[in-house]
Amino acid sequence: MQVIRIEIVSDAPPPPEEEPLPPPPPPPVFEMPCEFDLELSPGHRVALGTICNSEDLDMSRSEDGTLVDGSFWGCLKITHTDDEHTMEFKGTRFTPSPPSSTSLALPLPTNLSMDQRTVERLAVASRPSTVKSTIRIFSPKEDNVEIGIYFSPMWSLTSSFPPAEREGEQKCKWTVKTKPGGVIEHLETSVVMSELFYEATNNFPAFSLHRNIAFRFMPPKNINRAIELWCTHTVPITWTRIFFMWRGVSDDELASSFIPAGMGEKEANEKDWKEVIEYKEEASDRDLFSVLEVSAIECV
């Protein structure tokens, strides 16, 4: 048997390597958490947290299939009137895209520096501060009274429960029947409850979002300058108004600023907060008529 060996010598370049396969596209998004700030009627706003579900429509892509990703800043308008159901977004995306990208992102100046924390803070700062308040009434006997609020021109009522009766832009009231034990009945709706609720705009997320918080109480005389509480009860009333202002504090800020200044947890526990809020011992006497209001606002 004969064996023939053939060797080919060439100065041509080697054949090109096979192009790597493109990465698989991200999975479609059919469900995502959403938060909305809704204006139900002029001056009546509520916050809504929900889950958006599109069933079979990929919410991560536009109508032409372009991937929509990144951080956006703008306004999402949702229309739900009769047979008209639309969603319209006006704004821009903060994350710059490479020149060859087909993303919807707009080009940003090269000297602009912005990260996710900045975007989140802008989103918070753009929302007006909201005070959430509850009012409890303690009466030794049944009695029909009106209790209401005067707002200074810088404040306005955004929501209440039960619905308060509005008397102009800066005044509202409830007509209730007080009962022993802190029970009140809203006469217009016959709802029986332990407290009234109102919200005024000038964000109050759960404390669990923050490892540390800094807080202080506003003196009652300063509360009255912004939001005045009144009641038609004829006998003397013991008022207790607690206005709690707070913000989240990082571990670094706590260690570098608050603890060295004597403003840590130990000092907070030793503080006489009853003196700060001007608490009167008569407020705990259930044989007397008293009103307790507790308000909270996040300062950003």
Tab-separated table of C-alpha atoms in Angstrom:
chain	number	residue	atom	x	y	z
A	1	MET	CA	0.000	0.000	0.000
A	2	GLN	CA	1.300	3.384	-0.948
A	3	VAL	CA	0.808	6.501	1.222
A	4	ILE	CA	0.866	9.919	-0.339
A	5	ARG	CA	1.392	12.933	1.897
A	6	ILE	CA	0.363	16.310	0.574
A	7	GLU	CA	1.364	19.537	2.397
A	8	ILE	CA	0.030	22.883	1.264
A	9	VAL	CA	1.980	25.993	2.195
A	10	SER	CA	0.288	29.387	1.869
A	11	ASP	CA	0.790	32.907	3.141
A	12	ALA	CA	-2.970	33.595	3.235
A	13	PRO	CA	-4.470	34.557	6.643
A	14	PRO	CA	-6.249	31.859	8.666
A	15	PRO	CA	-9.992	31.582	8.261
A	16	PRO	CA	-11.967	33.883	10.562
A	17	GLU	CA	-13.247	32.503	13.811
A	18	GLU	CA	-16.952	31.999	14.151
A	19	GLU	CA	-18.799	35.008	15.513
A	20	PRO	CA	-20.011	34.460	19.098
A	21	LEU	CA	-23.702	34.078	19.461
A	22	PRO	CA	-25.491	37.173	20.804
A	23	PRO	CA	-26.688	36.935	24.408
A	24	PRO	CA	-30.267	35.808	24.791
A	25	PRO	CA	-32.810	38.597	25.195
A	26	PRO	CA	-34.011	39.340	28.722
A	27	PRO	CA	-37.192	37.570	29.743
A	28	PRO	CA	-40.417	39.476	29.154
A	29	VAL	CA	-41.898	41.467	32.020
A	30	PHE	CA	-45.553	40.734	32.609
A	31	GLU	CA	-45.790	41.928	36.228
A	32	MET	CA	-44.131	44.655	38.308
A	33	PRO	CA	-44.788	46.634	41.518
A	34	CYS	CA	-46.006	50.206	40.963
A	35	GLU	CA	-46.687	53.282	43.091
A	36	PHE	CA	-49.037	56.024	41.942
A	37	ASP	CA	-49.885	59.487	43.236
A	38	LEU	CA	-53.504	59.965	42.195
A	39	GLU	CA	-55.649	63.086	42.148
A	40	LEU	CA	-59.200	61.797	42.509
A	41	SER	CA	-60.659	65.287	42.370
A	42	PRO	CA	-59.158	68.793	42.483
A	43	GLY	CA	-57.171	69.021	45.708
A	44	HIS	CA	-57.942	65.421	46.742
A	45	ARG	CA	-54.855	63.237	46.305
A	46	VAL	CA	-54.098	59.713	47.485
A	47	ALA	CA	-51.103	57.372	47.177
A	48	LEU	CA	-51.660	53.894	45.752
A	49	GLY	CA	-49.282	50.921	45.819
A	50	THR	CA	-50.241	48.026	43.585
A	51	ILE	CA	-49.026	45.313	41.196
A	52	CYS	CA	-49.319	45.943	37.452
A	53	ASN	CA	-50.094	42.815	35.417
A	54	SER	CA	-50.249	42.916	31.620
A	55	GLU	CA	-51.148	39.212	31.119
A	56	ASP	CA	-49.482	38.724	27.690
A	57	LEU	CA	-47.984	42.171	26.890
A	58	ASP	CA	-44.245	42.591	27.561
A	59	MET	CA	-44.002	45.795	29.615
A	60	SER	CA	-40.223	46.004	29.119
A	61	ARG	CA	-40.517	46.855	25.393
A	62	SER	CA	-42.157	49.582	23.357
A	63	GLU	CA	-44.628	48.910	20.572
A	64	ASP	CA	-41.820	48.512	17.996
A	65	GLY	CA	-39.945	45.997	20.183
A	66	THR	CA	-37.295	48.428	21.545
A	67	LEU	CA	-36.081	47.452	25.016
A	68	VAL	CA	-37.069	50.020	27.642
A	69	ASP	CA	-34.650	49.852	30.569
A	70	GLY	CA	-32.830	52.200	32.947
A	71	SER	CA	-33.945	55.034	35.224
A	72	PHE	CA	-36.552	57.476	33.971
A	73	TRP	CA	-37.708	60.880	35.154
A	74	GLY	CA	-40.996	62.323	34.029
A	75	CYS	CA	-44.754	62.095	34.310
A	76	LEU	CA	-46.969	59.085	33.589
A	77	LYS	CA	-50.518	60.123	32.697
A	78	ILE	CA	-53.189	57.442	33.045
A	79	THR	CA	-56.614	58.175	31.562
A	80	HIS	CA	-59.563	55.998	32.518
A	81	THR	CA	-62.735	57.770	31.407
A	82	ASP	CA	-65.708	55.989	29.850
A	83	ASP	CA	-64.297	54.166	26.812
A	84	GLU	CA	-60.946	56.002	26.841
A	85	HIS	CA	-58.121	54.034	28.464
A	86	THR	CA	-54.616	55.344	27.762
A	87	MET	CA	-51.181	55.622	29.370
A	88	GLU	CA	-48.806	58.388	28.251
A	89	PHE	CA	-45.285	58.984	29.582
A	90	LYS	CA	-43.431	62.269	29.096
A	91	GLY	CA	-39.876	62.485	30.338
A	92	THR	CA	-36.365	61.221	29.753
A	93	ARG	CA	-34.004	58.440	30.722
A	94	PHE	CA	-30.932	59.167	32.837
A	95	THR	CA	-28.637	56.309	31.808
A	96	PRO	CA	-26.656	57.256	28.649
A	97	SER	CA	-26.490	54.717	25.832
A	98	PRO	CA	-23.585	53.878	23.504
A	99	PRO	CA	-23.807	55.402	19.988
A	100	SER	CA	-24.751	52.066	18.411
A	101	SER	CA	-27.547	51.401	20.882
A	102	THR	CA	-31.149	51.319	19.732
A	103	SER	CA	-32.388	52.215	23.227
A	104	LEU	CA	-34.867	55.013	23.773
A	105	ALA	CA	-32.422	56.814	26.079
A	106	LEU	CA	-31.625	60.417	25.203
A	107	PRO	CA	-27.951	61.467	25.017
A	108	LEU	CA	-26.659	63.134	28.173
A	109	PRO	CA	-23.825	65.686	28.509
A	110	THR	CA	-20.496	64.029	29.216
A	111	ASN	CA	-19.919	66.249	32.255
A	112	LEU	CA	-23.205	65.235	33.910
A	113	SER	CA	-22.789	62.931	36.914
A	114	MET	CA	-25.887	61.284	38.330
A	115	ASP	CA	-26.437	57.937	40.013
A	116	GLN	CA	-29.439	55.963	41.203
A	117	ARG	CA	-29.397	57.545	44.654
A	118	THR	CA	-29.680	60.981	43.080
A	119	VAL	CA	-32.617	59.879	40.955
A	120	GLU	CA	-34.393	58.416	43.989
A	121	ARG	CA	-33.857	61.594	45.999
A	122	LEU	CA	-35.156	63.736	43.151
A	123	ALA	CA	-38.263	61.581	43.032
A	124	VAL	CA	-38.841	62.139	46.762
A	125	ALA	CA	-38.050	65.851	46.621
A	126	SER	CA	-40.515	66.393	43.801
A	127	ARG	CA	-43.411	65.202	45.949
A	128	PRO	CA	-44.909	67.679	48.408
A	129	SER	CA	-44.444	66.850	52.089
A	130	THR	CA	-47.510	65.175	53.551
A	131	VAL	CA	-48.648	65.162	57.173
A	132	LYS	CA	-50.668	62.129	58.273
A	133	SER	CA	-52.728	62.732	61.392
A	134	THR	CA	-55.160	60.876	63.633
A	135	ILE	CA	-57.552	62.470	66.139
A	136	ARG	CA	-58.947	60.614	69.161
A	137	ILE	CA	-61.682	61.995	71.410
A	138	PHE	CA	-62.170	60.783	74.987
A	139	SER	CA	-65.461	61.697	76.643
A	140	PRO	CA	-66.998	60.470	79.911
A	141	LYS	CA	-70.485	60.452	78.351
A	142	GLU	CA	-72.340	60.504	75.042
A	143	ASP	CA	-72.428	63.886	73.379
A	144	ASN	CA	-72.772	65.321	69.871
A	145	VAL	CA	-69.925	67.652	68.985
A	146	GLU	CA	-68.232	69.190	65.977
A	147	ILE	CA	-64.469	68.928	65.674
A	148	GLY	CA	-62.595	70.588	62.869
A	149	ILE	CA	-59.419	72.086	61.486
A	150	TYR	CA	-58.296	75.500	60.291
A	151	PHE	CA	-55.353	75.349	57.880
A	152	SER	CA	-52.962	78.235	57.350
A	153	PRO	CA	-52.676	79.428	53.712
A	154	MET	CA	-49.552	77.272	53.257
A	155	TRP	CA	-51.438	74.033	53.977
A	156	SER	CA	-54.440	72.265	52.478
A	157	LEU	CA	-56.490	69.149	53.174
A	158	THR	CA	-55.808	66.310	50.714
A	159	SER	CA	-57.840	63.421	52.173
A	160	SER	CA	-59.749	62.427	55.296
A	161	PHE	CA	-61.698	59.524	56.763
A	162	PRO	CA	-64.529	59.631	57.357
A	163	PRO	CA	-64.889	62.321	54.676
A	164	ALA	CA	-64.730	65.689	56.395
A	165	GLU	CA	-67.195	68.430	55.552
A	166	ARG	CA	-65.292	71.177	53.769
A	167	GLU	CA	-66.012	74.805	54.554
A	168	GLY	CA	-63.881	76.594	52.012
A	169	GLU	CA	-60.258	75.891	51.146
A	170	GLN	CA	-58.798	76.219	54.644
A	171	LYS	CA	-61.456	74.745	56.929
A	172	CYS	CA	-63.144	71.368	57.446
A	173	LYS	CA	-65.047	69.593	60.207
A	174	TRP	CA	-66.653	66.328	61.363
A	175	THR	CA	-69.920	66.015	63.309
A	176	VAL	CA	-69.603	63.055	65.666
A	177	LYS	CA	-71.191	61.434	68.695
A	178	THR	CA	-68.673	60.796	71.454
A	179	LYS	CA	-69.006	57.763	73.727
A	180	PRO	CA	-67.117	56.563	76.808
A	181	GLY	CA	-63.962	54.567	76.132
A	182	GLY	CA	-62.758	56.665	73.186
A	183	VAL	CA	-65.420	55.452	70.756
A	184	ILE	CA	-66.803	57.979	68.255
A	185	GLU	CA	-69.595	57.711	65.691
A	186	HIS	CA	-69.546	59.790	62.524
A	187	LEU	CA	-73.145	60.961	62.285
A	188	GLU	CA	-73.220	61.507	58.511
A	189	THR	CA	-72.072	57.980	57.609
A	190	SER	CA	-72.930	56.129	60.882
A	191	VAL	CA	-69.371	54.757	60.907
A	192	VAL	CA	-68.173	53.830	64.400
A	193	MET	CA	-64.435	54.066	65.015
A	194	SER	CA	-61.767	55.005	67.529
A	195	GLU	CA	-60.144	57.852	65.579
A	196	LEU	CA	-60.534	60.329	62.759
A	197	PHE	CA	-57.901	60.561	60.021
A	198	TYR	CA	-56.761	63.402	57.801
A	199	GLU	CA	-53.866	64.097	55.482
A	200	ALA	CA	-52.545	67.549	54.663
A	201	THR	CA	-49.981	68.552	52.038
A	202	ASN	CA	-47.354	71.321	52.483
A	203	ASN	CA	-44.106	61.115	52.644
A	204	PHE	CA	-44.423	58.863	55.309
A	205	PRO	CA	-42.870	55.487	54.475
A	206	ALA	CA	-42.576	52.783	57.114
A	207	PHE	CA	-39.762	53.039	59.677
A	208	SER	CA	-38.649	49.568	58.602
A	209	LEU	CA	-37.075	51.139	55.504
A	210	HIS	CA	-34.457	52.815	57.733
A	211	ARG	CA	-31.970	51.346	60.174
A	212	ASN	CA	-31.749	54.646	62.083
A	213	ILE	CA	-33.992	57.695	62.290
A	214	ALA	CA	-33.523	61.218	63.606
A	215	PHE	CA	-36.633	62.847	65.066
A	216	ARG	CA	-37.985	65.755	67.024
A	217	PHE	CA	-41.368	66.988	68.247
A	218	MET	CA	-42.797	70.322	67.210
A	219	PRO	CA	-43.935	72.541	70.125
A	220	PRO	CA	-47.764	72.803	70.271
A	221	LYS	CA	-47.756	76.582	69.756
A	222	ASN	CA	-45.962	76.087	66.429
A	223	ILE	CA	-48.476	73.424	65.393
A	224	ASN	CA	-51.334	75.849	65.960
A	225	ARG	CA	-49.780	78.403	63.647
A	226	ALA	CA	-49.986	75.920	60.754
A	227	ILE	CA	-52.966	73.691	61.599
A	228	GLU	CA	-55.415	74.759	64.286
A	229	LEU	CA	-57.738	72.206	65.872
A	230	TRP	CA	-61.119	73.228	67.342
A	231	CYS	CA	-64.119	71.566	69.010
A	232	THR	CA	-67.591	72.796	69.958
A	233	HIS	CA	-67.686	70.964	73.302
A	234	THR	CA	-68.744	73.371	76.053
A	235	VAL	CA	-66.811	72.022	79.034
A	236	PRO	CA	-63.030	72.510	79.349
A	237	ILE	CA	-61.024	70.418	76.903
A	238	THR	CA	-57.574	68.968	77.536
A	239	TRP	CA	-55.636	69.107	74.271
A	240	THR	CA	-52.646	66.887	73.460
A	241	ARG	CA	-51.097	67.517	70.054
A	242	ILE	CA	-48.056	65.454	69.082
A	243	PHE	CA	-46.326	66.445	65.846
A	244	PHE	CA	-43.531	63.997	65.025
A	245	MET	CA	-40.888	65.024	62.455
A	246	TRP	CA	-38.333	62.455	61.318
A	247	ARG	CA	-35.895	61.353	58.629
A	248	GLY	CA	-33.722	58.344	57.915
A	249	VAL	CA	-30.069	58.436	59.054
A	250	SER	CA	-27.233	56.287	57.726
A	251	ASP	CA	-24.862	54.432	60.069
A	252	ASP	CA	-21.995	56.726	59.017
A	253	GLU	CA	-23.979	59.897	59.748
A	254	LEU	CA	-25.128	58.509	63.076
A	255	ALA	CA	-21.552	57.741	64.142
A	256	SER	CA	-19.975	60.950	62.813
A	257	SER	CA	-22.619	63.568	63.626
A	258	PHE	CA	-25.328	62.478	66.040
A	259	ILE	CA	-23.521	60.381	68.662
A	260	PRO	CA	-20.591	62.852	69.125
A	261	ALA	CA	-23.157	65.653	69.585
A	262	GLY	CA	-24.948	63.747	72.341
A	263	MET	CA	-27.947	62.950	70.140
A	264	GLY	CA	-27.910	59.138	70.191
A	265	GLU	CA	-30.410	56.535	71.390
A	266	LYS	CA	-29.251	56.825	75.015
A	267	GLU	CA	-29.899	60.550	75.135
A	268	ALA	CA	-33.268	60.138	73.385
A	269	ASN	CA	-34.403	57.641	76.035
A	270	GLU	CA	-33.403	60.050	78.836
A	271	LYS	CA	-35.232	63.042	77.316
A	272	ASP	CA	-38.384	64.281	79.063
A	273	TRP	CA	-40.629	64.198	76.013
A	274	LYS	CA	-43.739	64.984	78.060
A	275	GLU	CA	-42.287	68.411	78.742
A	276	VAL	CA	-41.473	68.943	75.071
A	277	ILE	CA	-45.030	68.220	73.902
A	278	GLU	CA	-46.509	70.002	76.957
A	279	TYR	CA	-48.379	66.886	78.103
A	280	LYS	CA	-50.915	67.431	80.880
A	281	GLU	CA	-51.771	64.649	83.329
A	282	GLU	CA	-55.460	65.526	82.937
A	283	ALA	CA	-55.262	63.970	79.456
A	284	SER	CA	-55.242	60.486	81.026
A	285	ASP	CA	-58.257	61.180	83.253
A	286	ARG	CA	-61.204	59.463	81.541
A	287	ASP	CA	-63.682	61.423	83.642
A	288	LEU	CA	-62.673	64.521	81.685
A	289	PHE	CA	-63.134	65.468	78.040
A	290	SER	CA	-59.854	65.330	76.098
A	291	VAL	CA	-58.611	65.300	72.508
A	292	LEU	CA	-55.425	63.538	71.350
A	293	GLU	CA	-53.945	64.302	67.931
A	294	VAL	CA	-50.873	62.472	66.602
A	295	SER	CA	-49.225	63.693	63.385
A	296	ALA	CA	-46.103	62.569	61.559
A	297	ILE	CA	-44.119	63.946	58.640
A	298	GLU	CA	-40.892	62.785	56.970
A	299	CYS	CA	-38.347	65.554	56.442
A	300	VAL	CA	-36.130	65.026	53.372
